[in-house]
Amino acid sequence: MIHLIDEHQSRSEGSADNKGQSHPPETPESIALVKHVKKLFDKAKAHRQKYDEKWLDYYKFFRGRQWKESRPSYRHSEVINFVFQAIQSTVPIITDKQPRVDFLPTEPEDRLLSDILNEVKNNDWHLQNWLFTLTEVLYDAHIYGTGFARMEFDPSANFGMGAVDFGSADPFYCFPDPAAEDVNKKADFFIYAEPMEISKIKRKWPKKGKHVQADLIDMMKGDKTDLSTIRFKSPTDNKTLTESSAPASSFDKEEALVITCYHKDEDSIEENKLESGDFEQRLKFPRGRKTVMVGNIVLEDGPNPYKDGMFPFLKMQNYILPREFFGISEGEQLESPQRVVTQLVSYTLDVLTLMGTPIWII
């Protein structure tokens, strides 16, 4: 769940708010672009809620936090973590051997080039520790049902020569097209919405980032790493209260939600044919479009930087659902038997403790 504060950007050119904060001028094109991306974002969020409702519960099950309510100190709250055992016994087997990825020549004269690419790939795999990245994606897939990786190109790497940047992507920040079966199959867009500190935004986009203000209130209903959350149930009205050591929101961290949207744009332009004098229409962004924005401020907009026009993300499913984007996690399958065993063991220990120190009736 992502909540943003009310829009604070002005739409008048060179205007400022009541705090003296200036805002960049907005054009009808930028306003329409922001509305379009937000519409796609809302559409993807609504669709993903059918699958991500219990992602946080699955993560806490994996970490052993399986009692939602606080129990008295004299009651047992034991956990025999089957979810952890199942995942930890599977992932090491999968990653025991390095996956083999080879570049194969399509023409006889391409053999030398394919050999060079294979050597470069092997070097990147070991130098950049891609096995660790792959392991992170595998854990995400087992815990949430679907793991994501990003395969981008960093032009500033290798002293300006550029290099492939392979990294894991947090599933909580990934929002695919509801009609998609894969990242680049039947997909018109893919959105990565990532909370980012204001100082980092200003460094990365110095021209427009200086106008960005903190607008993030809540991301994914709390911090998944906050395992110290304690819930108390009222004996009178059956309401549950939550106490946590973490702050209720991340607004104090001065963060904003950076939305990166790769989408297939339908804007077209007319070109004059010099030979016939006629005009023809063609797509303005034939490879697709990349838009980066915060609130109503467009930080970056232009054609998809990759010549193949593909979205630079990959997904991995734990258990496949035919023709559906998201998969099934280990936690979804083990949640019910895990609860049965956890409660049986704890309640049995309660009885044994009581019988070991029986009550005296006088």
CSV table of C-alpha atoms in Angstrom, one decimal:
chain,number,residue,atom,x,y,z
A,1,MET,CA,0.0,0.0,0.0
A,2,ILE,CA,1.4,3.4,-1.0
A,3,HIS,CA,0.0,6.7,0.3
A,4,LEU,CA,1.1,10.1,-0.9
A,5,ILE,CA,0.3,13.4,0.7
A,6,ASP,CA,-1.8,15.9,-1.2
A,7,GLU,CA,-0.2,17.3,-4.4
A,8,HIS,CA,1.9,20.3,-3.5
A,9,GLN,CA,3.4,21.3,-6.9
A,10,SER,CA,2.2,24.4,-8.5
A,11,ARG,CA,1.2,24.5,-12.1
A,12,SER,CA,2.0,28.1,-12.8
A,13,GLU,CA,5.3,29.0,-14.4
A,14,GLY,CA,8.0,30.2,-12.0
A,15,SER,CA,5.5,30.0,-9.1
A,16,ALA,CA,6.2,29.3,-5.4
A,17,ASP,CA,4.2,27.9,-2.5
A,18,ASN,CA,3.5,29.6,0.8
A,19,LYS,CA,6.8,28.4,2.1
A,20,GLY,CA,8.8,30.1,-0.7
A,21,GLN,CA,9.5,26.8,-2.4
A,22,SER,CA,9.8,27.3,-6.1
A,23,HIS,CA,8.4,24.8,-8.6
A,24,PRO,CA,9.5,24.1,-12.2
A,25,PRO,CA,7.2,25.3,-15.0
A,26,GLU,CA,4.8,22.8,-16.3
A,27,THR,CA,3.6,22.4,-19.8
A,28,PRO,CA,0.3,20.8,-21.1
A,29,GLU,CA,2.5,17.9,-22.4
A,30,SER,CA,4.1,17.3,-19.0
A,31,ILE,CA,0.7,17.5,-17.2
A,32,ALA,CA,-0.8,15.0,-19.6
A,33,LEU,CA,2.2,12.7,-19.2
A,34,VAL,CA,2.0,12.8,-15.4
A,35,LYS,CA,-1.7,12.0,-15.5
A,36,HIS,CA,-1.1,9.1,-17.9
A,37,VAL,CA,1.7,7.6,-15.7
A,38,LYS,CA,-0.4,7.9,-12.5
A,39,LYS,CA,-3.3,6.2,-14.2
A,40,LEU,CA,-1.1,3.3,-15.2
A,41,PHE,CA,0.3,3.2,-11.6
A,42,ASP,CA,-3.1,3.1,-10.0
A,43,LYS,CA,-4.2,0.4,-12.5
A,44,ALA,CA,-1.2,-1.8,-11.7
A,45,LYS,CA,-1.6,-1.2,-7.9
A,46,ALA,CA,-5.2,-2.3,-7.9
A,47,HIS,CA,-4.4,-5.4,-9.8
A,48,ARG,CA,-1.4,-6.4,-7.7
A,49,GLN,CA,-3.5,-6.2,-4.5
A,50,LYS,CA,-5.1,-9.5,-5.4
A,51,TYR,CA,-1.7,-11.1,-4.9
A,52,ASP,CA,0.3,-9.1,-2.4
A,53,GLU,CA,-2.2,-8.9,0.5
A,54,LYS,CA,-0.2,-11.4,2.6
A,55,TRP,CA,3.3,-10.8,1.4
A,56,LEU,CA,4.3,-9.3,4.7
A,57,ASP,CA,2.9,-12.2,6.6
A,58,TYR,CA,4.8,-14.6,4.4
A,59,TYR,CA,8.0,-12.7,5.1
A,60,LYS,CA,7.4,-12.7,8.9
A,61,PHE,CA,6.6,-16.5,8.7
A,62,PHE,CA,10.0,-17.0,7.1
A,63,ARG,CA,11.7,-15.0,9.8
A,64,GLY,CA,9.8,-16.9,12.6
A,65,ARG,CA,7.4,-14.2,13.6
A,66,GLN,CA,4.3,-16.3,13.4
A,67,TRP,CA,2.3,-15.2,16.5
A,68,LYS,CA,0.3,-12.1,15.6
A,69,GLU,CA,-0.9,-11.4,19.1
A,70,SER,CA,1.1,-11.0,22.3
A,71,ARG,CA,0.8,-13.9,24.7
A,72,PRO,CA,1.4,-13.7,28.4
A,73,SER,CA,4.9,-14.7,29.6
A,74,TYR,CA,3.6,-17.8,31.3
A,75,ARG,CA,2.2,-19.1,28.0
A,76,HIS,CA,4.4,-20.7,25.4
A,77,SER,CA,4.8,-19.1,22.0
A,78,GLU,CA,7.1,-21.7,20.4
A,79,VAL,CA,7.7,-21.9,16.6
A,80,ILE,CA,9.0,-24.9,14.6
A,81,ASN,CA,9.6,-23.0,11.4
A,82,PHE,CA,8.8,-25.3,8.5
A,83,VAL,CA,8.7,-22.3,6.0
A,84,PHE,CA,12.4,-21.4,6.8
A,85,GLN,CA,13.4,-25.1,6.6
A,86,ALA,CA,11.7,-25.6,3.2
A,87,ILE,CA,13.2,-22.5,1.6
A,88,GLN,CA,16.7,-23.0,3.2
A,89,SER,CA,16.8,-26.6,1.9
A,90,THR,CA,15.8,-25.6,-1.6
A,91,VAL,CA,17.8,-22.5,-2.5
A,92,PRO,CA,21.2,-23.9,-1.7
A,93,ILE,CA,20.6,-26.8,-4.0
A,94,ILE,CA,19.5,-24.5,-6.8
A,95,THR,CA,22.6,-22.3,-6.4
A,96,ASP,CA,25.1,-25.1,-5.8
A,97,LYS,CA,26.3,-24.9,-9.4
A,98,GLN,CA,26.8,-21.8,-11.5
A,99,PRO,CA,24.1,-21.5,-14.2
A,100,ARG,CA,25.6,-21.9,-17.7
A,101,VAL,CA,24.9,-19.0,-20.0
A,102,ASP,CA,26.5,-19.1,-23.4
A,103,PHE,CA,26.6,-16.8,-26.4
A,104,LEU,CA,26.1,-18.9,-29.6
A,105,PRO,CA,27.1,-17.7,-33.0
A,106,THR,CA,24.4,-17.5,-35.7
A,107,GLU,CA,27.0,-17.2,-38.5
A,108,PRO,CA,30.4,-18.9,-38.8
A,109,GLU,CA,32.2,-15.6,-38.8
A,110,ASP,CA,30.5,-14.8,-35.4
A,111,ARG,CA,32.4,-17.5,-33.5
A,112,LEU,CA,35.2,-15.2,-32.4
A,113,LEU,CA,32.8,-12.6,-31.2
A,114,SER,CA,30.8,-15.2,-29.2
A,115,ASP,CA,33.9,-16.4,-27.5
A,116,ILE,CA,34.8,-12.9,-26.5
A,117,LEU,CA,31.3,-12.3,-25.1
A,118,ASN,CA,31.5,-15.5,-23.1
A,119,GLU,CA,34.7,-14.4,-21.5
A,120,VAL,CA,33.3,-11.0,-20.7
A,121,LYS,CA,30.2,-12.7,-19.2
A,122,ASN,CA,32.4,-15.0,-17.0
A,123,ASN,CA,34.4,-12.1,-15.8
A,124,ASP,CA,31.2,-10.1,-14.9
A,125,TRP,CA,29.7,-13.1,-13.1
A,126,HIS,CA,32.7,-13.4,-10.7
A,127,LEU,CA,33.8,-9.8,-10.5
A,128,GLN,CA,30.3,-8.4,-9.8
A,129,ASN,CA,29.2,-11.4,-7.7
A,130,TRP,CA,26.1,-12.1,-9.8
A,131,LEU,CA,25.5,-15.3,-7.9
A,132,PHE,CA,24.6,-13.3,-4.8
A,133,THR,CA,22.1,-11.3,-6.9
A,134,LEU,CA,20.6,-14.4,-8.3
A,135,THR,CA,20.3,-15.8,-4.7
A,136,GLU,CA,18.4,-12.7,-3.6
A,137,VAL,CA,15.9,-13.2,-6.5
A,138,LEU,CA,15.5,-16.8,-5.6
A,139,TYR,CA,14.7,-16.0,-2.0
A,140,ASP,CA,12.1,-13.4,-3.1
A,141,ALA,CA,10.5,-15.9,-5.4
A,142,HIS,CA,10.3,-18.5,-2.6
A,143,ILE,CA,9.0,-16.0,0.0
A,144,TYR,CA,6.6,-14.0,-2.1
A,145,GLY,CA,6.0,-16.3,-5.1
A,146,THR,CA,7.7,-14.0,-7.6
A,147,GLY,CA,11.2,-12.5,-7.6
A,148,PHE,CA,12.4,-9.7,-9.8
A,149,ALA,CA,15.8,-8.7,-11.2
A,150,ARG,CA,16.8,-5.6,-13.2
A,151,MET,CA,19.2,-5.8,-16.1
A,152,GLU,CA,20.3,-2.3,-16.9
A,153,PHE,CA,23.4,-0.7,-18.4
A,154,ASP,CA,25.5,1.7,-16.4
A,155,PRO,CA,27.4,4.1,-18.7
A,156,SER,CA,29.6,5.4,-15.8
A,157,ALA,CA,30.9,1.9,-14.8
A,158,ASN,CA,34.4,0.7,-15.6
A,159,PHE,CA,35.9,4.2,-15.6
A,160,GLY,CA,33.3,5.5,-18.1
A,161,MET,CA,33.4,2.5,-20.5
A,162,GLY,CA,30.1,1.2,-19.2
A,163,ALA,CA,29.0,-2.2,-18.0
A,164,VAL,CA,25.9,-4.3,-17.5
A,165,ASP,CA,24.3,-3.7,-14.1
A,166,PHE,CA,22.5,-6.8,-12.9
A,167,GLY,CA,20.7,-6.4,-9.6
A,168,SER,CA,17.7,-7.7,-7.6
A,169,ALA,CA,14.5,-5.6,-7.6
A,170,ASP,CA,12.3,-5.5,-4.5
A,171,PRO,CA,8.9,-7.1,-5.4
A,172,PHE,CA,7.1,-4.5,-3.3
A,173,TYR,CA,8.3,-1.8,-5.7
A,174,CYS,CA,7.4,-3.7,-8.9
A,175,PHE,CA,4.1,-3.0,-10.7
A,176,PRO,CA,3.5,-4.8,-14.0
A,177,ASP,CA,0.8,-4.3,-16.6
A,178,PRO,CA,-2.3,-6.3,-15.4
A,179,ALA,CA,-2.6,-7.8,-18.8
A,180,ALA,CA,1.0,-9.1,-18.8
A,181,GLU,CA,2.0,-12.7,-18.6
A,182,ASP,CA,5.7,-11.8,-18.3
A,183,VAL,CA,7.6,-8.5,-18.1
A,184,ASN,CA,7.9,-8.3,-21.9
A,185,LYS,CA,5.0,-10.6,-22.9
A,186,LYS,CA,1.6,-8.9,-23.5
A,187,ALA,CA,2.9,-6.0,-21.5
A,188,ASP,CA,2.4,-2.3,-22.4
A,189,PHE,CA,4.2,-0.9,-19.3
A,190,PHE,CA,6.2,-1.8,-16.3
A,191,ILE,CA,6.6,0.5,-13.2
A,192,TYR,CA,9.3,0.5,-10.5
A,193,ALA,CA,8.2,2.8,-7.7
A,194,GLU,CA,11.0,3.2,-5.2
A,195,PRO,CA,11.2,5.4,-2.1
A,196,MET,CA,14.4,7.5,-2.3
A,197,GLU,CA,15.9,10.1,0.0
A,198,ILE,CA,15.5,13.7,-1.1
A,199,SER,CA,19.3,14.3,-1.0
A,200,LYS,CA,19.9,11.4,-3.4
A,201,ILE,CA,17.2,12.7,-5.8
A,202,LYS,CA,18.9,16.1,-5.9
A,203,ARG,CA,22.3,14.5,-6.6
A,204,LYS,CA,20.9,12.3,-9.4
A,205,TRP,CA,18.7,14.9,-11.1
A,206,PRO,CA,20.3,18.2,-10.0
A,207,LYS,CA,18.3,20.4,-12.4
A,208,LYS,CA,14.8,19.3,-11.5
A,209,GLY,CA,15.5,17.4,-8.3
A,210,LYS,CA,16.0,20.6,-6.3
A,211,HIS,CA,12.2,21.2,-6.6
A,212,VAL,CA,11.2,17.8,-5.1
A,213,GLN,CA,9.7,17.7,-1.6
A,214,ALA,CA,9.2,14.7,0.7
A,215,ASP,CA,5.8,13.2,-0.1
A,216,LEU,CA,6.0,9.6,1.1
A,217,ILE,CA,3.8,8.7,4.1
A,218,ASP,CA,3.5,4.9,4.0
A,219,MET,CA,4.9,2.1,1.9
A,220,MET,CA,3.7,-1.5,2.0
A,221,LYS,CA,1.8,-1.0,5.3
A,222,GLY,CA,4.9,-0.7,7.4
A,223,ASP,CA,8.5,-1.9,7.4
A,224,LYS,CA,8.8,-5.6,6.7
A,225,THR,CA,12.1,-5.7,8.7
A,226,ASP,CA,10.3,-4.5,11.8
A,227,LEU,CA,9.9,-7.8,13.5
A,228,SER,CA,9.4,-6.3,17.0
A,229,THR,CA,5.8,-5.4,16.2
A,230,ILE,CA,3.5,-6.4,19.1
A,231,ARG,CA,-0.2,-6.7,18.8
A,232,PHE,CA,-2.6,-6.6,21.8
A,233,LYS,CA,-6.1,-7.8,21.7
A,234,SER,CA,-8.7,-6.0,23.8
A,235,PRO,CA,-10.9,-8.4,25.9
A,236,THR,CA,-13.9,-6.1,25.7
A,237,ASP,CA,-14.3,-5.0,22.1
A,238,ASN,CA,-12.1,-7.6,20.4
A,239,LYS,CA,-10.0,-4.8,18.7
A,240,THR,CA,-6.3,-5.3,18.0
A,241,LEU,CA,-3.8,-2.6,18.9
A,242,THR,CA,-0.3,-2.5,17.4
A,243,GLU,CA,2.8,-1.4,19.2
A,244,SER,CA,6.1,-1.1,17.2
A,245,SER,CA,9.6,0.1,17.8
A,246,ALA,CA,9.6,1.6,14.3
A,247,PRO,CA,8.0,4.9,13.4
A,248,ALA,CA,4.5,4.7,11.9
A,249,SER,CA,5.6,6.4,8.7
A,250,SER,CA,8.7,7.1,6.7
A,251,PHE,CA,7.8,10.8,6.2
A,252,ASP,CA,10.4,11.8,8.8
A,253,LYS,CA,13.1,10.2,6.7
A,254,GLU,CA,12.6,12.9,4.0
A,255,GLU,CA,11.8,10.5,1.2
A,256,ALA,CA,9.9,10.8,-2.0
A,257,LEU,CA,8.4,8.1,-4.2
A,258,VAL,CA,10.4,7.9,-7.5
A,259,ILE,CA,8.2,6.3,-10.2
A,260,THR,CA,10.2,4.9,-13.1
A,261,CYS,CA,7.8,3.9,-15.9
A,262,TYR,CA,8.8,2.0,-19.0
A,263,HIS,CA,5.8,2.2,-21.4
A,264,LYS,CA,4.8,1.8,-25.0
A,265,ASP,CA,3.8,5.3,-26.0
A,266,GLU,CA,1.2,6.0,-28.8
A,267,ASP,CA,2.2,9.6,-29.5
A,268,SER,CA,2.9,10.1,-33.1
A,269,ILE,CA,4.5,12.9,-35.2
A,270,GLU,CA,4.2,13.8,-38.9
A,271,GLU,CA,7.1,13.7,-41.2
A,272,ASN,CA,7.4,15.3,-44.7
A,273,LYS,CA,8.4,12.9,-47.4
A,274,LEU,CA,10.8,14.9,-49.5
A,275,GLU,CA,10.1,12.9,-52.7
A,276,SER,CA,6.4,13.0,-52.8
A,277,GLY,CA,5.8,16.0,-50.6
A,278,ASP,CA,3.2,14.0,-48.5
A,279,PHE,CA,3.2,13.7,-44.8
A,280,GLU,CA,3.3,10.4,-43.0
A,281,GLN,CA,2.7,9.7,-39.3
A,282,ARG,CA,5.1,7.6,-37.3
A,283,LEU,CA,5.5,6.9,-33.6
A,284,LYS,CA,7.4,9.5,-31.6
A,285,PHE,CA,9.0,6.8,-29.5
A,286,PRO,CA,9.1,3.6,-31.6
A,287,ARG,CA,11.2,1.7,-29.0
A,288,GLY,CA,8.9,2.8,-26.2
A,289,ARG,CA,9.3,5.5,-23.6
A,290,LYS,CA,11.0,5.9,-20.2
A,291,THR,CA,9.5,8.4,-17.7
A,292,VAL,CA,10.9,9.1,-14.3
A,293,MET,CA,8.8,11.4,-12.0
A,294,VAL,CA,8.1,12.4,-8.4
A,295,GLY,CA,4.7,13.8,-7.6
A,296,ASN,CA,3.9,16.2,-10.5
A,297,ILE,CA,7.6,16.7,-11.4
A,298,VAL,CA,8.9,14.9,-14.4
A,299,LEU,CA,12.6,14.3,-13.7
A,300,GLU,CA,13.4,12.4,-16.8
A,301,ASP,CA,11.6,11.6,-20.1
A,302,GLY,CA,12.7,10.2,-23.4
A,303,PRO,CA,12.9,7.1,-25.5
A,304,ASN,CA,13.6,3.7,-24.1
A,305,PRO,CA,17.5,3.7,-23.9
A,306,TYR,CA,17.6,0.0,-25.1
A,307,LYS,CA,17.6,-0.7,-28.8
A,308,ASP,CA,15.5,-3.8,-28.5
A,309,GLY,CA,12.7,-1.8,-26.9
A,310,MET,CA,12.4,-4.2,-24.0
A,311,PHE,CA,11.8,-3.4,-20.4
A,312,PRO,CA,15.0,-4.1,-18.4
A,313,PHE,CA,13.4,-6.3,-15.8
A,314,LEU,CA,13.2,-10.1,-15.3
A,315,LYS,CA,10.9,-12.2,-13.2
A,316,MET,CA,11.2,-15.6,-11.5
A,317,GLN,CA,8.3,-17.6,-10.3
A,318,ASN,CA,8.4,-20.1,-7.5
A,319,TYR,CA,5.3,-22.1,-8.5
A,320,ILE,CA,3.9,-21.1,-11.9
A,321,LEU,CA,0.2,-20.2,-12.4
A,322,PRO,CA,-0.7,-20.6,-16.1
A,323,ARG,CA,-1.1,-17.4,-17.9
A,324,GLU,CA,-0.8,-15.3,-14.7
A,325,PHE,CA,2.1,-12.9,-13.9
A,326,PHE,CA,2.6,-13.7,-10.2
A,327,GLY,CA,3.4,-17.1,-8.8
A,328,ILE,CA,2.8,-19.1,-5.6
A,329,SER,CA,5.1,-18.8,-2.6
A,330,GLU,CA,6.2,-21.5,-0.2
A,331,GLY,CA,4.5,-19.6,2.6
A,332,GLU,CA,1.1,-19.8,0.9
A,333,GLN,CA,1.3,-23.6,0.8
A,334,LEU,CA,2.8,-24.0,4.3
A,335,GLU,CA,0.9,-21.4,6.2
A,336,SER,CA,-2.0,-23.6,7.3
A,337,PRO,CA,0.1,-26.6,8.5
A,338,GLN,CA,2.6,-24.2,10.0
A,339,ARG,CA,-0.1,-22.6,12.2
A,340,VAL,CA,-1.5,-26.0,13.2
A,341,VAL,CA,1.9,-27.3,14.4
A,342,THR,CA,2.9,-24.0,16.1
A,343,GLN,CA,-0.3,-23.9,18.1
A,344,LEU,CA,-0.4,-27.6,19.0
A,345,VAL,CA,3.2,-27.5,20.3
A,346,SER,CA,2.6,-24.3,22.3
A,347,TYR,CA,-0.7,-25.5,23.8
A,348,THR,CA,0.8,-28.9,24.6
A,349,LEU,CA,3.7,-27.2,26.4
A,350,ASP,CA,1.2,-25.0,28.3
A,351,VAL,CA,-0.6,-28.2,29.6
A,352,LEU,CA,2.7,-29.9,30.4
A,353,THR,CA,3.8,-26.9,32.4
A,354,LEU,CA,0.5,-26.7,34.2
A,355,MET,CA,0.6,-30.4,35.1
A,356,GLY,CA,4.3,-30.2,36.2
A,357,THR,CA,3.3,-27.6,38.8
A,358,PRO,CA,-0.3,-28.6,39.6
A,359,ILE,CA,-2.8,-26.4,41.3
A,360,TRP,CA,-3.3,-27.0,45.1
A,361,ILE,CA,-7.0,-27.1,46.2
A,362,ILE,CA,-7.4,-26.5,49.9
